[in-house]
Amino acid sequence: MQREEITTMPGEGQRRDHAPNIRLMLVDDHLLFREGIHSLLRKHSDIEVVAEASGGRQAVELASDTLPDVILLDLNMPGMDGIEVCQRLRSCSASTRIIILTISRDLSSIVEAVRAGASGYLTKDTGSSELVDTVRRVYHEGNLLEPILADRLLAEFSHLSNLTEKEGFEAGLFATLSPRETEILKLVAGGKANKVIAAELNISEHTVRNHISNIFQKLQVNDRTEAAVLAVKRGLI
């Protein structure tokens, strides 16, 4: 059995309180791929690769030690795959945001990864600029799915959702939203970033963040994906 590789970058340990960089860990069983991504990210001063691992078990161990902000995680690895890694990281490093990076466009894999705790999903044919942008947006905004795949994911959630007694309860939650909050929720569900929403509505990003925080509280959800799923179910988009 091939020994899984663990690499901690020089000088790294626990999370630094005043570090402005996005602390990122790479997890992929192909060394050449990791080296390519590392070389790409080295060009961006706001992103710092603090660790690398070639397998899921070591990734969980290393994440507990280095506490990265973001993990780029291969979905299809031998042994412990990306889905199980996501599930384990939710208990040992809940604040870490995970971006699944894989060759697969299988919808069931996307749904399973998001349910397991992934914050974003990109295919390995994604361009370098989009990958870097996704790392930044997931770090700052929490959840982000590749636009085309996001549409399919939301449609799948909508299709799978059974309108039971929860329908009346959810309708009551939506009734508490103000017209402005409903407008912003539609834009969030459409995959718009805070900066874009602010520009479209001619308000500040700070105001957008406040509205989104209120939306999460009123709808009793934890992130943008959950809010978007409810918006789809209610027919807002």
PDB file of C-alpha atoms in Angstrom, residues 9 26 46 56 65 75 91 106 108 114 132 153 176 181 198 208 237:
ATOM      1  CA  MET A   9       4.802  24.096   5.210  1.00  0.00           C
ATOM      2  CA  LEU A  26      -4.240  20.865  -0.417  1.00  0.00           C
ATOM      3  CA  ASP A  46      -3.228  36.664   0.056  1.00  0.00           C
ATOM      4  CA  GLY A  56      -8.080  11.518   3.627  1.00  0.00           C
ATOM      5  CA  ASP A  65      -3.120  20.505  13.775  1.00  0.00           C
ATOM      6  CA  LEU A  75     -13.349  13.918  -3.965  1.00  0.00           C
ATOM      7  CA  SER A  91     -16.591  17.597  14.013  1.00  0.00           C
ATOM      8  CA  ASP A 106     -22.040  13.625 -11.343  1.00  0.00           C
ATOM      9  CA  SER A 108     -25.382  12.788  -6.940  1.00  0.00           C
ATOM     10  CA  VAL A 114     -22.685  19.567   0.017  1.00  0.00           C
ATOM     11  CA  VAL A 132      -8.429  31.465  -7.067  1.00  0.00           C
ATOM     12  CA  LEU A 153     -28.028  21.271  -7.274  1.00  0.00           C
ATOM     13  CA  THR A 176     -41.450  37.455   8.415  1.00  0.00           C
ATOM     14  CA  GLU A 181     -34.923  40.905   2.459  1.00  0.00           C
ATOM     15  CA  ALA A 198     -24.796  45.789  -3.404  1.00  0.00           C
ATOM     16  CA  VAL A 208     -26.155  43.515   2.296  1.00  0.00           C
ATOM     17  CA  ILE A 237     -36.671  31.818  -8.362  1.00  0.00           C
TER      18      ILE A 237
END
